[in-house]
Tab-separated table of C-alpha atoms and ligand atoms in Angstrom:
chain	number	residue	atom	x	y	z
A	1	MET	CA	0.080	0.163	-0.155
A	2	ASP	CA	1.183	3.384	-0.759
A	3	LEU	CA	1.625	5.708	2.060
A	4	VAL	CA	0.957	9.413	1.566
A	5	ASN	CA	1.967	12.454	3.263
A	6	PRO	CA	-1.118	14.335	4.315
A	7	ALA	CA	0.450	17.822	4.121
A	8	THR	CA	1.917	17.232	0.592
A	9	GLU	CA	0.122	14.409	-0.965
A	10	GLU	CA	3.580	13.012	-1.997
A	11	ILE	CA	3.924	9.279	-1.804
A	12	ILE	CA	6.295	8.572	0.884
A	13	THR	CA	6.971	4.880	0.361
A	14	SER	CA	4.779	1.761	0.263
A	15	VAL	CA	4.320	-1.029	2.627
A	16	ALA	CA	3.267	-4.454	2.374
A	17	MET	CA	-0.208	-5.549	3.627
A	18	ALA	CA	0.101	-8.813	5.560
A	19	SER	CA	-2.249	-11.836	4.401
A	20	VAL	CA	-4.288	-14.137	6.509
A	21	PRO	CA	-1.807	-17.187	6.211
A	22	GLU	CA	0.876	-14.483	7.443
A	23	THR	CA	-1.207	-13.579	10.324
A	24	ASP	CA	-1.621	-17.235	11.393
A	25	LEU	CA	2.115	-17.579	11.159
A	26	ALA	CA	2.505	-14.557	13.318
A	27	VAL	CA	0.425	-15.885	15.912
A	28	ARG	CA	2.157	-19.386	15.841
A	29	ARG	CA	5.279	-17.630	16.655
A	30	ALA	CA	3.843	-15.266	19.056
A	31	ARG	CA	2.195	-18.193	21.006
A	32	ARG	CA	5.584	-19.894	21.190
A	33	ALA	CA	7.578	-16.734	22.320
A	34	PHE	CA	4.748	-16.589	25.204
A	35	ASP	CA	5.924	-19.445	26.750
A	36	GLY	CA	9.482	-17.963	27.256
A	37	TRP	CA	8.546	-14.421	27.710
A	38	ARG	CA	6.156	-15.336	30.835
A	39	ARG	CA	8.914	-17.019	32.411
A	40	VAL	CA	11.589	-14.176	32.256
A	41	SER	CA	11.955	-12.958	35.763
A	42	PRO	CA	10.281	-9.985	36.873
A	43	GLY	CA	13.475	-8.047	37.306
A	44	ASP	CA	14.724	-8.951	33.960
A	45	ARG	CA	11.559	-8.170	32.234
A	46	ALA	CA	11.590	-4.810	34.042
A	47	ARG	CA	14.947	-4.211	32.872
A	48	LEU	CA	14.373	-4.975	29.347
A	49	LEU	CA	11.308	-2.573	29.167
A	50	ARG	CA	13.346	0.290	30.913
A	51	ARG	CA	15.820	-0.412	27.904
A	52	PHE	CA	13.162	-0.338	25.384
A	53	ALA	CA	11.979	2.805	26.697
A	54	GLU	CA	15.478	4.482	26.704
A	55	LEU	CA	15.914	3.111	22.855
A	56	VAL	CA	12.512	5.146	22.130
A	57	ASP	CA	13.914	8.273	23.682
A	58	ASP	CA	17.255	8.041	21.863
A	59	HIS	CA	15.210	7.809	18.490
A	60	ALA	CA	12.507	10.139	19.517
A	61	GLY	CA	13.506	12.704	16.779
A	62	GLU	CA	13.527	9.830	14.206
A	63	LEU	CA	9.991	8.540	15.348
A	64	ALA	CA	8.621	12.075	15.429
A	65	GLY	CA	9.920	12.601	11.801
A	66	LEU	CA	8.108	9.477	10.561
A	67	GLU	CA	4.851	10.710	12.470
A	68	VAL	CA	5.125	13.973	10.760
A	69	ALA	CA	5.376	12.002	7.413
A	70	GLU	CA	2.757	9.645	7.665
A	71	ALA	CA	0.223	11.460	9.716
A	72	GLY	CA	0.854	15.178	9.111
A	73	HIS	CA	1.253	15.923	12.888
A	74	PRO	CA	2.822	19.238	13.782
A	75	VAL	CA	6.654	18.342	14.717
A	76	ALA	CA	6.357	19.638	18.303
A	77	GLN	CA	3.043	17.256	18.829
A	78	ALA	CA	5.059	14.343	17.262
A	79	ARG	CA	8.123	14.771	19.495
A	80	TRP	CA	5.468	14.781	22.645
A	81	GLU	CA	3.878	11.596	21.073
A	82	ALA	CA	7.389	9.848	20.942
A	83	GLY	CA	7.944	11.086	24.736
A	84	ASN	CA	4.562	9.482	25.638
A	85	LEU	CA	5.576	6.265	24.295
A	86	ARG	CA	8.537	6.503	26.306
A	87	ASP	CA	7.047	7.469	29.406
A	88	VAL	CA	4.432	4.615	29.193
A	89	LEU	CA	7.225	2.173	28.579
A	90	HIS	CA	8.854	3.554	31.840
A	91	TYR	CA	5.832	3.480	33.643
A	92	TYR	CA	5.024	-0.122	33.038
A	93	SER	CA	8.467	-1.337	33.606
A	94	ALA	CA	7.713	-0.814	37.097
A	95	ALA	CA	5.090	-3.202	36.859
A	96	PRO	CA	6.430	-6.851	36.766
A	97	GLU	CA	7.903	-6.334	40.103
A	98	ARG	CA	4.629	-4.897	41.609
A	99	LEU	CA	2.050	-7.141	40.145
A	100	THR	CA	1.224	-8.546	43.520
A	101	GLY	CA	-1.813	-10.799	44.089
A	102	ARG	CA	-3.645	-10.995	47.405
A	103	GLN	CA	-3.430	-13.285	50.471
A	104	ILE	CA	-7.084	-13.822	51.840
A	105	PRO	CA	-7.924	-15.247	55.108
A	106	VAL	CA	-9.419	-18.745	54.950
A	107	PRO	CA	-9.923	-21.663	57.256
A	108	GLY	CA	-7.456	-24.742	57.034
A	109	GLY	CA	-4.943	-23.123	54.709
A	110	LEU	CA	-3.535	-20.260	52.711
A	111	ASP	CA	-5.334	-18.498	49.847
A	112	VAL	CA	-3.519	-16.518	47.394
A	113	THR	CA	-4.279	-14.758	43.962
A	114	PHE	CA	-1.957	-14.446	41.101
A	115	HIS	CA	-2.283	-12.176	37.860
A	116	GLU	CA	-1.507	-14.711	35.160
A	117	PRO	CA	-0.805	-13.158	31.620
A	118	LEU	CA	-3.447	-14.212	28.947
A	119	GLY	CA	-1.132	-15.242	26.068
A	120	VAL	CA	-1.171	-13.267	22.650
A	121	VAL	CA	-2.592	-10.051	22.678
A	122	GLY	CA	-4.018	-8.610	19.331
A	123	LEU	CA	-3.511	-4.946	19.452
A	124	ILE	CA	-5.281	-3.034	16.752
A	125	VAL	CA	-4.458	0.689	16.383
A	126	PRO	CA	-6.068	3.649	14.603
A	127	TRP	CA	-4.209	6.475	12.650
A	128	ASN	CA	-4.994	9.315	14.621
A	129	PHE	CA	-2.460	8.829	17.743
A	130	PRO	CA	-0.283	5.872	16.367
A	131	MET	CA	2.470	6.238	18.458
A	132	PRO	CA	0.633	7.025	22.173
A	133	ILE	CA	-2.275	4.427	21.386
A	134	LEU	CA	0.428	1.784	20.570
A	135	GLY	CA	2.230	2.314	23.863
A	136	TRP	CA	-0.979	2.232	25.920
A	137	GLY	CA	-1.402	-1.224	24.619
A	138	LEU	CA	1.761	-2.654	24.231
A	139	ALA	CA	3.480	-1.537	27.558
A	140	PRO	CA	1.051	-2.911	30.081
A	141	ALA	CA	0.616	-5.947	27.775
A	142	LEU	CA	4.361	-6.932	28.079
A	143	ALA	CA	4.821	-5.755	31.243
A	144	ALA	CA	2.124	-8.430	32.460
A	145	GLY	CA	3.926	-11.224	30.571
A	146	ASN	CA	1.889	-11.335	27.274
A	147	THR	CA	3.258	-11.191	23.811
A	148	VAL	CA	1.812	-8.820	21.462
A	149	ILE	CA	0.838	-8.665	17.530
A	150	VAL	CA	0.536	-5.055	16.646
A	151	LYS	CA	-1.861	-4.179	13.702
A	152	PRO	CA	-1.175	-0.562	12.935
A	153	ALA	CA	-3.857	1.549	10.869
A	154	GLU	CA	-3.592	1.263	7.259
A	155	ALA	CA	-2.323	4.872	6.797
A	156	THR	CA	0.053	5.071	9.440
A	157	PRO	CA	2.334	1.834	9.931
A	158	LEU	CA	5.744	3.438	9.777
A	159	THR	CA	6.303	4.471	13.591
A	160	ALA	CA	4.910	1.068	14.768
A	161	LEU	CA	7.257	-0.994	12.316
A	162	ARG	CA	10.260	1.214	13.919
A	163	VAL	CA	9.178	0.938	17.457
A	164	GLY	CA	9.015	-3.024	16.639
A	165	GLU	CA	12.723	-2.946	15.602
A	166	LEU	CA	13.580	-0.895	18.616
A	167	ALA	CA	12.058	-3.555	20.810
A	168	LEU	CA	14.292	-6.380	19.275
A	169	GLU	CA	17.268	-4.049	19.672
A	170	ALA	CA	16.552	-3.412	23.332
A	171	GLY	CA	16.951	-7.167	23.798
A	172	LEU	CA	13.390	-8.369	23.892
A	173	PRO	CA	13.189	-11.925	22.513
A	174	ALA	CA	12.171	-12.306	18.905
A	175	ASP	CA	8.191	-12.651	18.408
A	176	VAL	CA	7.381	-11.124	21.860
A	177	VAL	CA	6.558	-8.131	19.730
A	178	THR	CA	5.237	-8.428	16.165
A	179	VAL	CA	4.300	-5.403	13.815
A	180	LEU	CA	1.893	-6.819	11.124
A	181	PRO	CA	0.813	-3.820	8.951
A	182	GLY	CA	-2.590	-4.913	7.327
A	183	GLU	CA	-6.170	-4.151	6.451
A	184	GLY	CA	-8.519	-4.050	9.098
A	185	PRO	CA	-10.984	-6.676	7.689
A	186	VAL	CA	-8.293	-9.045	6.861
A	187	VAL	CA	-5.490	-8.967	9.479
A	188	GLY	CA	-7.607	-7.134	12.394
A	189	ARG	CA	-10.508	-9.477	11.654
A	190	ARG	CA	-8.106	-12.464	11.641
A	191	LEU	CA	-6.715	-11.646	15.129
A	192	ALA	CA	-10.225	-11.372	16.537
A	193	GLU	CA	-11.220	-14.718	15.275
A	194	HIS	CA	-7.816	-16.949	15.802
A	195	PRO	CA	-8.341	-19.197	18.573
A	196	ASP	CA	-4.674	-18.567	19.976
A	197	VAL	CA	-5.189	-14.843	20.328
A	198	ALA	CA	-6.339	-14.624	24.099
A	199	LYS	CA	-7.329	-10.857	23.869
A	200	ILE	CA	-8.061	-7.883	21.614
A	201	ALA	CA	-7.057	-4.341	22.464
A	202	PHE	CA	-9.034	-2.317	20.113
A	203	THR	CA	-8.841	1.604	19.671
A	204	GLY	CA	-11.032	2.948	16.758
A	205	SER	CA	-14.587	3.644	15.762
A	206	THR	CA	-17.353	2.346	17.414
A	207	ARG	CA	-18.801	0.686	14.209
A	208	VAL	CA	-15.516	-1.456	14.210
A	209	GLY	CA	-15.653	-2.008	17.716
A	210	ARG	CA	-19.107	-3.464	17.758
A	211	GLU	CA	-17.786	-5.776	14.980
A	212	LEU	CA	-15.021	-7.034	16.787
A	213	MET	CA	-17.122	-7.581	19.844
A	214	ALA	CA	-19.246	-9.990	17.929
A	215	ALA	CA	-16.061	-11.619	16.361
A	216	CYS	CA	-14.770	-12.157	19.687
A	217	ALA	CA	-17.884	-13.687	21.401
A	218	ALA	CA	-17.555	-16.864	19.591
A	219	GLY	CA	-14.403	-17.646	21.701
A	220	VAL	CA	-15.276	-15.658	24.670
A	221	LYS	CA	-12.194	-13.715	23.982
A	222	ARG	CA	-11.388	-11.052	26.147
A	223	LEU	CA	-11.671	-7.519	24.558
A	224	THR	CA	-11.180	-3.805	25.616
A	225	LEU	CA	-12.483	-1.241	23.152
A	226	GLU	CA	-11.569	2.418	23.183
A	227	LEU	CA	-14.097	3.911	20.750
A	228	GLY	CA	-15.347	7.408	19.557
A	229	GLY	CA	-16.712	10.477	21.521
A	230	LYS	CA	-18.781	13.314	21.053
A	231	SER	CA	-17.670	15.075	24.502
A	232	ALA	CA	-19.036	18.316	26.016
A	233	ASN	CA	-17.189	21.296	27.113
A	234	ILE	CA	-19.656	22.916	29.511
A	235	VAL	CA	-19.041	26.644	30.113
A	236	PHE	CA	-20.907	28.023	33.295
A	237	ALA	CA	-21.510	31.973	33.336
A	238	ASP	CA	-19.529	32.032	36.798
A	239	ALA	CA	-16.587	30.744	34.907
A	240	ASP	CA	-13.398	32.489	34.147
A	241	LEU	CA	-14.752	33.162	30.506
A	242	GLU	CA	-11.414	34.284	29.101
A	243	LYS	CA	-9.565	31.144	29.987
A	244	ALA	CA	-12.539	29.025	28.686
A	245	ALA	CA	-12.648	30.682	25.330
A	246	ALA	CA	-8.910	30.949	24.817
A	247	THR	CA	-8.687	26.979	25.408
A	248	ALA	CA	-11.828	25.875	23.903
A	249	PRO	CA	-10.257	25.836	20.374
A	250	GLY	CA	-7.498	23.576	21.451
A	251	ALA	CA	-10.030	21.075	22.990
A	252	VAL	CA	-11.369	20.460	19.659
A	253	PHE	CA	-9.003	21.453	16.974
A	254	ASP	CA	-6.003	19.916	18.236
A	255	ASN	CA	-4.742	17.041	15.994
A	256	ALA	CA	-7.200	18.739	13.343
A	257	GLY	CA	-10.136	17.638	15.521
A	258	GLN	CA	-9.036	13.726	14.787
A	259	ASP	CA	-9.216	13.037	18.534
A	260	CYS	CA	-11.642	10.857	20.308
A	261	CYS	CA	-11.576	13.328	23.524
A	262	ALA	CA	-12.355	16.419	21.065
A	263	ARG	CA	-14.822	18.616	23.190
A	264	SER	CA	-16.728	19.084	20.038
A	265	ARG	CA	-20.019	20.380	21.724
A	266	ILE	CA	-19.452	23.583	23.446
A	267	LEU	CA	-22.354	24.334	25.650
A	268	VAL	CA	-22.550	27.700	27.164
A	269	GLN	CA	-24.777	29.069	30.042
A	270	ARG	CA	-27.241	31.768	28.224
A	271	PRO	CA	-26.367	34.872	30.218
A	272	ALA	CA	-22.637	34.129	29.091
A	273	TYR	CA	-23.255	33.252	25.748
A	274	ASP	CA	-22.765	36.412	23.718
A	275	ARG	CA	-19.820	37.215	25.703
A	276	PHE	CA	-18.205	33.847	25.243
A	277	MET	CA	-18.739	33.919	21.237
A	278	GLU	CA	-16.964	37.212	21.310
A	279	LEU	CA	-13.916	35.815	23.118
A	280	LEU	CA	-14.154	32.600	20.975
A	281	GLU	CA	-13.824	34.507	17.629
A	282	PRO	CA	-10.220	35.617	17.919
A	283	ALA	CA	-8.977	32.635	19.693
A	284	VAL	CA	-10.211	30.423	16.736
A	285	GLN	CA	-8.712	32.828	14.118
A	286	ALA	CA	-5.352	32.504	16.137
A	287	VAL	CA	-5.265	28.676	15.726
A	288	ALA	CA	-1.991	28.204	13.633
A	289	VAL	CA	-2.877	25.706	10.844
A	290	GLY	CA	-0.080	24.959	8.658
A	291	ASP	CA	3.210	23.160	7.641
A	292	PRO	CA	3.690	20.333	10.342
A	293	LEU	CA	7.489	20.935	9.888
A	294	ASP	CA	7.133	24.505	11.243
A	295	GLU	CA	7.670	24.604	15.073
A	296	GLY	CA	4.998	27.152	15.391
A	297	THR	CA	2.155	25.171	13.726
A	298	GLN	CA	-0.402	24.050	16.184
A	299	VAL	CA	-2.710	22.160	13.734
A	300	GLY	CA	-1.741	19.980	10.696
A	301	PRO	CA	-3.971	18.629	7.745
A	302	LEU	CA	-6.761	15.944	7.990
A	303	ILE	CA	-5.355	12.216	7.163
A	304	THR	CA	-6.656	11.724	3.743
A	305	GLY	CA	-8.651	13.651	0.997
A	306	ALA	CA	-11.487	11.225	1.639
A	307	HIS	CA	-11.734	11.977	5.258
A	308	ARG	CA	-11.530	15.734	4.371
A	309	ALA	CA	-14.570	15.343	2.222
A	310	ARG	CA	-16.371	13.526	4.871
A	311	VAL	CA	-15.511	16.546	7.402
A	312	ALA	CA	-16.550	18.979	4.918
A	313	GLY	CA	-19.983	17.360	4.263
A	314	TYR	CA	-20.911	18.011	7.957
A	315	VAL	CA	-20.864	22.022	7.345
A	316	PRO	CA	-23.510	23.579	5.880
A	317	ASP	CA	-23.319	26.838	3.764
A	318	GLY	CA	-24.823	29.913	5.185
A	319	PRO	CA	-25.235	31.610	8.568
A	320	LEU	CA	-24.865	28.457	10.773
A	321	VAL	CA	-21.181	28.846	10.074
A	322	ALA	CA	-20.401	31.231	12.882
A	323	ILE	CA	-16.597	31.279	12.887
A	324	ARG	CA	-14.127	29.958	10.448
A	325	GLY	CA	-10.516	29.797	11.018
A	326	ARG	CA	-7.539	29.877	8.612
A	327	ALA	CA	-5.871	26.927	6.765
A	328	PRO	CA	-3.564	26.828	3.704
A	329	SER	CA	-4.626	26.234	0.284
A	330	GLY	CA	-2.952	23.948	-2.381
A	331	LYS	CA	-1.655	20.649	-1.656
A	332	GLY	CA	-2.646	18.818	1.374
A	333	PHE	CA	-5.698	17.905	3.130
A	334	TRP	CA	-6.298	21.081	4.846
A	335	TYR	CA	-9.687	22.188	6.589
A	336	PRO	CA	-10.112	25.427	8.543
A	337	PRO	CA	-11.346	25.192	12.253
A	338	THR	CA	-14.906	25.707	11.942
A	339	VAL	CA	-17.613	26.712	14.665
A	340	LEU	CA	-21.415	26.044	14.186
A	341	ALA	CA	-23.919	27.816	16.233
A	342	GLY	CA	-27.195	29.609	15.849
A	343	ASP	CA	-30.919	28.505	15.848
A	344	GLY	CA	-31.466	25.018	14.331
A	345	VAL	CA	-27.734	24.102	14.791
A	346	THR	CA	-28.950	21.041	16.881
A	347	ASP	CA	-30.820	19.655	13.801
A	348	LEU	CA	-27.521	19.155	11.923
A	349	PRO	CA	-25.914	15.885	11.864
A	350	ALA	CA	-22.477	17.580	13.337
A	351	TRP	CA	-24.406	18.048	16.767
A	352	ARG	CA	-24.854	14.373	17.044
A	353	GLU	CA	-22.288	12.451	15.153
A	354	GLU	CA	-18.474	12.258	15.623
A	355	VAL	CA	-17.208	14.485	12.773
A	356	PHE	CA	-13.382	13.664	13.757
A	357	GLY	CA	-12.317	16.901	12.270
A	358	PRO	CA	-12.015	20.583	13.306
A	359	VAL	CA	-15.786	21.349	13.444
A	360	ALA	CA	-17.445	22.459	16.813
A	361	VAL	CA	-21.051	23.408	17.677
A	362	VAL	CA	-21.673	25.896	20.323
A	363	VAL	CA	-25.342	25.679	22.002
A	364	PRO	CA	-26.778	27.725	24.965
A	365	PHE	CA	-28.188	25.978	28.142
A	366	GLU	CA	-30.155	27.266	30.963
A	367	ASP	CA	-29.149	25.643	34.285
A	368	GLU	CA	-27.229	22.697	35.527
A	369	ALA	CA	-30.042	20.103	34.979
A	370	ASP	CA	-30.235	21.516	31.211
A	371	ALA	CA	-26.595	21.124	30.970
A	372	VAL	CA	-26.567	17.531	32.192
A	373	ARG	CA	-29.519	16.622	30.058
A	374	ILE	CA	-27.686	17.864	26.929
A	375	ALA	CA	-24.361	16.811	27.748
A	376	ASN	CA	-25.681	13.010	28.408
A	377	ASP	CA	-28.007	13.044	25.117
A	378	THR	CA	-25.601	10.953	23.046
A	379	PRO	CA	-24.552	7.493	22.835
A	380	TYR	CA	-21.030	8.354	23.668
A	381	GLY	CA	-19.291	8.949	27.020
A	382	LEU	CA	-15.697	9.473	26.627
A	383	SER	CA	-14.754	12.783	28.060
A	384	GLY	CA	-15.822	16.442	28.853
A	385	SER	CA	-15.011	19.472	30.489
A	386	ILE	CA	-16.634	21.714	33.161
A	387	TRP	CA	-15.990	25.489	33.555
A	388	THR	CA	-17.218	26.889	36.844
A	389	ARG	CA	-15.813	28.676	39.925
A	390	ASP	CA	-18.248	26.952	42.059
A	391	VAL	CA	-16.626	23.885	43.608
A	392	GLY	CA	-19.901	22.370	44.700
A	393	ARG	CA	-21.229	22.706	41.238
A	394	ALA	CA	-17.865	21.444	39.749
A	395	PHE	CA	-18.569	18.090	41.786
A	396	ARG	CA	-22.101	17.815	41.200
A	397	MET	CA	-21.574	18.203	37.373
A	398	SER	CA	-18.706	15.631	37.391
A	399	ARG	CA	-20.756	13.072	39.033
A	400	ALA	CA	-23.678	13.659	36.606
A	401	VAL	CA	-21.999	13.759	33.524
A	402	GLU	CA	-21.818	10.052	31.983
A	403	ALA	CA	-18.288	10.171	30.639
A	404	GLY	CA	-14.973	8.396	31.584
A	405	ASN	CA	-12.740	11.321	31.818
A	406	LEU	CA	-13.614	14.534	33.079
A	407	SER	CA	-11.847	17.820	33.881
A	408	VAL	CA	-12.854	20.943	35.748
A	409	ASN	CA	-11.540	24.189	34.476
A	410	SER	CA	-8.907	22.481	32.184
A	411	HIS	CA	-9.041	20.269	29.132
A	412	SER	CA	-6.760	17.585	30.072
A	413	SER	CA	-7.929	13.849	30.327
A	414	VAL	CA	-5.124	11.829	29.353
A	415	ARG	CA	-2.316	11.256	31.848
A	416	PHE	CA	-0.459	7.885	31.448
A	417	TRP	CA	-0.772	7.177	35.204
A	418	THR	CA	-4.489	7.450	35.697
A	419	PRO	CA	-7.108	5.512	34.086
A	420	PHE	CA	-8.573	6.269	30.732
A	421	GLY	CA	-11.687	4.929	28.973
A	422	GLY	CA	-15.259	5.307	27.967
A	423	PHE	CA	-18.855	5.036	29.244
A	424	LYS	CA	-21.850	3.879	27.198
A	425	GLN	CA	-20.628	3.138	23.841
A	426	SER	CA	-17.161	5.084	23.900
A	427	GLY	CA	-15.683	1.803	25.185
A	428	LEU	CA	-15.319	-1.058	27.493
A	429	GLY	CA	-12.291	-1.479	30.079
A	430	ARG	CA	-9.805	0.996	30.999
A	431	GLU	CA	-6.304	1.764	29.677
A	432	LEU	CA	-3.295	3.313	31.424
A	433	GLY	CA	-2.798	3.801	35.180
A	434	PRO	CA	-2.895	1.233	37.514
A	435	ASP	CA	-6.081	-0.178	35.760
A	436	ALA	CA	-4.543	-1.577	32.787
A	437	LEU	CA	-2.744	-4.425	34.038
A	438	ALA	CA	-5.924	-6.002	34.974
A	439	ALA	CA	-7.057	-5.689	31.388
A	440	PHE	CA	-3.896	-7.900	30.401
A	441	THR	CA	-4.254	-10.461	33.024
A	442	ASP	CA	-6.491	-13.124	34.692
A	443	THR	CA	-6.845	-13.412	38.159
A	444	LYS	CA	-6.116	-17.250	39.641
A	445	ASN	CA	-7.028	-18.298	43.123
A	446	VAL	CA	-4.933	-20.675	44.865
A	447	PHE	CA	-5.946	-22.702	47.760
A	448	VAL	CA	-3.006	-24.586	49.665
A	449	SER	CA	-4.188	-26.832	52.521
A	450	THR	CA	-2.275	-26.840	55.995
A	451	GLU	CA	-4.238	-29.828	57.467
A	452	GLU	CA	-2.058	-32.301	58.526
B	1	NAD	P1	-11.293	2.508	12.412
B	1	NAD	O1	-12.260	1.659	13.311
B	1	NAD	O2	-11.637	2.715	10.990
B	1	NAD	O3	-9.719	1.779	12.478
B	1	NAD	C1	-9.206	1.382	13.642
B	1	NAD	C2	-8.493	0.162	13.483
B	1	NAD	O4	-9.264	-0.949	13.412
B	1	NAD	C3	-7.430	0.548	12.229
B	1	NAD	O5	-6.163	-0.460	12.653
B	1	NAD	C4	-8.153	-0.513	11.019
B	1	NAD	O6	-7.481	-1.000	10.045
B	1	NAD	C5	-8.723	-1.449	12.068
B	1	NAD	N1	-9.885	-2.254	11.518
B	1	NAD	C6	-10.921	-1.555	10.482
B	1	NAD	N2	-11.991	-2.479	10.114
B	1	NAD	C7	-11.505	-3.605	10.944
B	1	NAD	C8	-12.341	-4.861	10.896
B	1	NAD	N3	-13.434	-5.188	10.336
B	1	NAD	N4	-11.798	-5.712	11.733
B	1	NAD	C9	-10.715	-5.494	12.425
B	1	NAD	N5	-10.042	-4.479	12.659
B	1	NAD	C10	-10.675	-3.543	11.557
B	1	NAD	O7	-10.946	3.968	13.109
B	1	NAD	P2	-10.186	5.075	12.630
B	1	NAD	O8	-10.897	5.767	11.532
B	1	NAD	O9	-8.670	4.427	12.318
B	1	NAD	O10	-10.058	5.834	13.951
B	1	NAD	C11	-10.737	6.674	14.247
B	1	NAD	C12	-11.636	6.436	15.469
B	1	NAD	O11	-11.017	5.989	16.402
B	1	NAD	C13	-12.632	7.437	15.856
B	1	NAD	O12	-13.967	7.127	16.185
B	1	NAD	C14	-12.025	7.947	17.211
B	1	NAD	O13	-13.021	8.390	18.069
B	1	NAD	C15	-11.548	6.354	17.796
B	1	NAD	N6	-10.529	6.612	18.760
B	1	NAD	C16	-10.889	6.203	19.783
B	1	NAD	C17	-9.835	6.585	21.045
B	1	NAD	C18	-10.121	6.206	22.431
B	1	NAD	O14	-9.295	6.107	23.294
B	1	NAD	N7	-11.370	6.020	22.934
B	1	NAD	C19	-8.547	7.086	20.694
B	1	NAD	C20	-8.463	7.340	19.281
B	1	NAD	C21	-9.315	7.043	18.274
């Protein structure tokens, strides 16, 4: 498959897509490698993961360059992404020596639990954050003693392929990490159906997540899903409006809106609505969309021409386009940051559906109950933000909004040492933080009799 640079439309290179027999061969080898990898002592596994993290750090510039070329990410963001992969590997390198079970009081003996690795994990990764999402699955899976087959997205396999080489260079045994570029319905589907794959960790669209859940059902295969979102940014009239408006564009337009956590529904309490829109306009105009290689660029192009056409289809002509930012013209899949608002805006598909592009919708609300009703009126539940100076309200809202990751007076929802995942149709299970290890292990209970 030809890989295209989204900022220049030039072909970078081409990559061979794996077939079903090649997938089966990779699974056989990963299954064999599992028997050895699970027996590597916790200290040695930790050391190998630390060395792997350090190699990623040594190659951060190179990895960032690949991400810029294949995904069009701004170079500063791409460096952050390589750093995130390094940090997640470091964080989980502490896990093998701390994966402790419990000792539970029972009569007549000793009862202990173990967190056993599952076996071969199939890790299916999307194109929007290829390096971080790879790390979020790879690091805890390896730390817990599993072997991993990574299926990167069709458009963005290059960083994953390089990371696979670095794993070997770090000293991880052969076939502990396998990177298998391929098409979703071929390689991804086969991993979900293969009897020797113990678990699928999937990040991507809710549609494919649903299909994989059905495919995994036949073998009662373990599955975690990180899916789509339509998150709310809720701004109360008592909030720091300047800060809320200054940060709202980044919360939805970063990564050109190709972010599962994008706060694409902005809810503003009615008395503050006009002022908020006044403040939002210059903030949207100031978003620097442009050449990913320029250090000052905040937002790059969309991933493909087809995706840009899909995004553009969500934006009507006419007065509902309240604010339109700037984007380059000419080669590249550019789309300007766009804000929709006004009477009838909630009838637009952009209000309900995940656009996965730089399009936000602003609506007014009356009070807390109204904000909760609007925020929860979606099948998704991934993230969201609440802006208020009233601490009681901040907690009432945080408990009432149905989403897995909320932030108050900020937009940060992903830290590698705290749990991340979705409510409702945004996902199943949790990644990152202390919780992720549970998703890559099964608990075994052992009773030892002490009777004479
Ligand atoms: P996608 O579902 O089309 O593809 C994701 C991955 O699944 C790719 O590797 C693809 O090749 C593979 N795939 C596609 N069809 C498959 C099939 N039938 N069987 C097995 N695998 C298959 O999603 P995308 O367009 O690459 O990514 C965008 C979506 O990902 C958005 O909906 C976004 O919200 C979601 N996302 C969620 C999170 C999260 O953490 N919740 C993070 C990033 C992206």
